[in-house]
Amino acid sequence: MDTFYVITNYLKDPELETAGYIKEYLEQKGKKCYIQQKETKDPLSQYKYTDAQRIPADAECALVLGGDGTLLQAARDLVDHPIPLLGINMGTLGYLAEIECRNIKPALDKLITGEFSIEKRMMLHGVAWHQNRQMLSDVALNDIVISRNGRLRVVDFNVYVDGVYLTSYSADGIIISSPTGSTGYNLSVGGPIVAPQASLMLLTAIAPHTLNSRPIVLPEDVEIVIEIASSHGTDMDGAEATFDGDTSVKLNAGDKIVITKSERKVKMIKTKNTSFLEILREKMNN
């Protein structure tokens, strides 16, 4: 690679110290490096934090400085852009961001010499409906979470898979996770961990009010419908659907969200030969 684009979390790199260090190192190697400038976002724009149209045409990869949250934001903003992403962790745990700050130089050297691979990650697509009217359509790399909205109480959910009723939950919420998101919120509520290269969907209830609720693993090509049930009879049974902890939409009794595998994928750069199991062991032993 010869041309790089740096996306940085300005809260974690406010003076652009790390971004500047990367730019200087690459330019010393005779490479070109752009740093995303901090700008006031146009409220009418579709992107969240990174305007893909501002990425130079010759950029061959995006180096994302921050934590997993920053990488999730970049992945969603650049989902229609062919550029692959490499996460550099400036946060705490970091399952998505592959490189730690102390290992920046070796990682950059591998990008320059072509010693890397590109891994494609499955995304989820969700559409929220109210009385046959579409309220929101968006994608998620990690998960779509439907949880209670407002006062402390459980929400009743009906779950359908490919048009067939599966089960009902009374719970604090439901997580529909991709393989990449299995080590996120899904993990914290006891959901299964799966390799990020897999292509499937995980359905995990949050604090279900039952003794026999178990996470469910479903094939990649199914359609999952989560309906907000009206067991308590009023709009106080409402909930909120959140995509990767970012965009959200409120749902009331009778509303539903339809979740399928997205046609789009995120390209993640791998510079290490470390297996997912090794990474998992290292992170969970911290």
Short mmCIF file of C-alpha atoms in Angstrom, two decimals, residues 130-258:
data_model
loop_
_atom_site.label_atom_id
_atom_site.label_comp_id
_atom_site.label_asym_id
_atom_site.label_seq_id
_atom_site.Cartn_x
_atom_site.Cartn_y
_atom_site.Cartn_z
CA HIS A 130 -45.31 1.22 12.39
CA GLN A 131 -48.67 0.28 10.84
CA ASN A 132 -47.06 -0.60 7.48
CA ARG A 133 -45.08 2.64 7.49
CA GLN A 134 -41.30 2.39 7.47
CA MET A 135 -39.77 4.44 10.26
CA LEU A 136 -36.09 3.55 9.95
CA SER A 137 -33.82 1.40 7.81
CA ASP A 138 -30.19 0.95 8.79
CA VAL A 139 -27.30 -1.50 9.04
CA ALA A 140 -25.26 -2.76 11.98
CA LEU A 141 -21.91 -4.50 12.17
CA ASN A 142 -22.28 -5.61 15.80
CA ASP A 143 -25.91 -5.81 16.80
CA ILE A 144 -29.44 -4.47 16.79
CA VAL A 145 -30.75 -4.16 20.34
CA ILE A 146 -34.43 -3.78 21.18
CA SER A 147 -34.83 -2.73 24.79
CA ARG A 148 -37.24 -1.07 27.16
CA ASN A 149 -37.75 2.65 26.81
CA GLY A 150 -38.54 4.67 29.89
CA ARG A 151 -39.40 3.40 33.34
CA LEU A 152 -38.06 0.17 34.79
CA ARG A 153 -40.27 -2.64 33.57
CA VAL A 154 -40.18 -5.61 31.27
CA VAL A 155 -41.26 -5.53 27.64
CA ASP A 156 -43.19 -8.30 25.91
CA PHE A 157 -41.79 -9.46 22.56
CA ASN A 158 -43.10 -11.90 19.96
CA VAL A 159 -40.43 -13.47 17.75
CA TYR A 160 -41.04 -14.85 14.24
CA VAL A 161 -38.52 -16.51 11.94
CA ASP A 162 -39.32 -16.72 8.23
CA GLY A 163 -42.95 -15.95 9.01
CA VAL A 164 -43.29 -18.73 11.60
CA TYR A 165 -43.93 -17.90 15.24
CA LEU A 166 -40.92 -18.95 17.34
CA THR A 167 -41.41 -17.73 20.90
CA SER A 168 -42.37 -14.84 23.15
CA TYR A 169 -40.28 -13.12 25.79
CA SER A 170 -40.95 -10.92 28.75
CA ALA A 171 -37.55 -9.33 29.18
CA ASP A 172 -35.56 -6.13 29.46
CA GLY A 173 -34.75 -6.50 25.77
CA ILE A 174 -33.50 -8.65 22.92
CA ILE A 175 -30.14 -8.59 21.13
CA ILE A 176 -29.87 -9.69 17.51
CA SER A 177 -26.16 -10.03 16.95
CA SER A 178 -23.83 -10.73 14.05
CA PRO A 179 -20.80 -12.99 14.57
CA THR A 180 -18.65 -9.87 14.97
CA GLY A 181 -21.00 -8.61 17.68
CA SER A 182 -20.96 -11.88 19.60
CA THR A 183 -18.14 -10.52 21.79
CA GLY A 184 -20.04 -7.30 22.51
CA TYR A 185 -23.30 -6.81 24.40
CA ASN A 186 -24.28 -10.36 23.48
CA LEU A 187 -21.31 -11.70 25.47
CA SER A 188 -22.10 -9.59 28.52
CA VAL A 189 -25.60 -11.07 28.85
CA GLY A 190 -24.45 -14.67 28.45
CA GLY A 191 -24.83 -15.15 24.71
CA PRO A 192 -22.59 -17.51 22.72
CA ILE A 193 -19.25 -16.47 21.25
CA VAL A 194 -18.72 -17.33 17.59
CA ALA A 195 -15.85 -16.71 15.19
CA PRO A 196 -16.26 -13.35 13.40
CA GLN A 197 -15.76 -14.97 9.98
CA ALA A 198 -18.95 -16.99 10.44
CA SER A 199 -22.19 -16.02 8.76
CA LEU A 200 -25.16 -16.44 11.10
CA MET A 201 -27.38 -14.52 13.51
CA LEU A 202 -27.64 -14.77 17.28
CA LEU A 203 -30.81 -14.07 19.25
CA THR A 204 -30.27 -13.42 22.96
CA ALA A 205 -32.80 -12.12 25.49
CA ILE A 206 -31.70 -9.53 28.07
CA ALA A 207 -32.71 -10.50 31.62
CA PRO A 208 -35.68 -12.68 30.53
CA HIS A 209 -38.35 -13.33 33.15
CA THR A 210 -38.31 -17.07 32.68
CA LEU A 211 -36.20 -19.98 33.88
CA ASN A 212 -35.76 -21.73 30.55
CA SER A 213 -34.75 -18.98 28.12
CA ARG A 214 -31.69 -19.78 26.02
CA PRO A 215 -29.83 -17.90 23.26
CA ILE A 216 -30.71 -19.06 19.75
CA VAL A 217 -28.32 -19.40 16.80
CA LEU A 218 -29.98 -18.98 13.40
CA PRO A 219 -28.76 -19.34 9.79
CA GLU A 220 -27.64 -16.27 7.89
CA ASP A 221 -30.47 -16.31 5.35
CA VAL A 222 -33.48 -16.13 7.69
CA GLU A 223 -35.77 -13.18 8.32
CA ILE A 224 -36.27 -12.36 12.00
CA VAL A 225 -39.27 -10.28 13.02
CA ILE A 226 -39.46 -8.85 16.53
CA GLU A 227 -42.92 -7.54 17.39
CA ILE A 228 -43.64 -5.42 20.43
CA ALA A 229 -46.56 -7.22 22.05
CA SER A 230 -49.47 -5.38 23.65
CA SER A 231 -49.89 -7.65 26.66
CA HIS A 232 -50.27 -4.71 29.00
CA GLY A 233 -52.63 -2.96 26.64
CA THR A 234 -51.11 0.53 26.29
CA ASP A 235 -48.34 2.38 24.51
CA MET A 236 -46.45 2.24 27.80
CA ASP A 237 -45.30 -1.13 26.49
CA GLY A 238 -42.97 0.71 24.14
CA ALA A 239 -39.35 -0.06 23.41
CA GLU A 240 -36.41 1.32 21.47
CA ALA A 241 -34.36 -0.33 18.71
CA THR A 242 -30.71 0.72 18.54
CA PHE A 243 -28.22 -0.02 15.75
CA ASP A 244 -24.65 -0.53 17.00
CA GLY A 245 -25.43 1.70 19.97
CA ASP A 246 -25.92 4.67 17.64
CA THR A 247 -29.02 5.33 15.53
CA SER A 248 -32.28 4.42 17.21
CA VAL A 249 -36.03 4.40 16.77
CA LYS A 250 -38.85 4.15 19.30
CA LEU A 251 -41.31 1.28 18.98
CA ASN A 252 -44.75 1.04 20.54
CA ALA A 253 -47.11 -1.87 21.01
CA GLY A 254 -47.84 -3.46 17.63
CA ASP A 255 -44.71 -2.08 15.97
CA LYS A 256 -42.08 -4.46 14.64
CA ILE A 257 -38.56 -4.58 13.35
CA VAL A 258 -37.55 -6.90 10.50
#
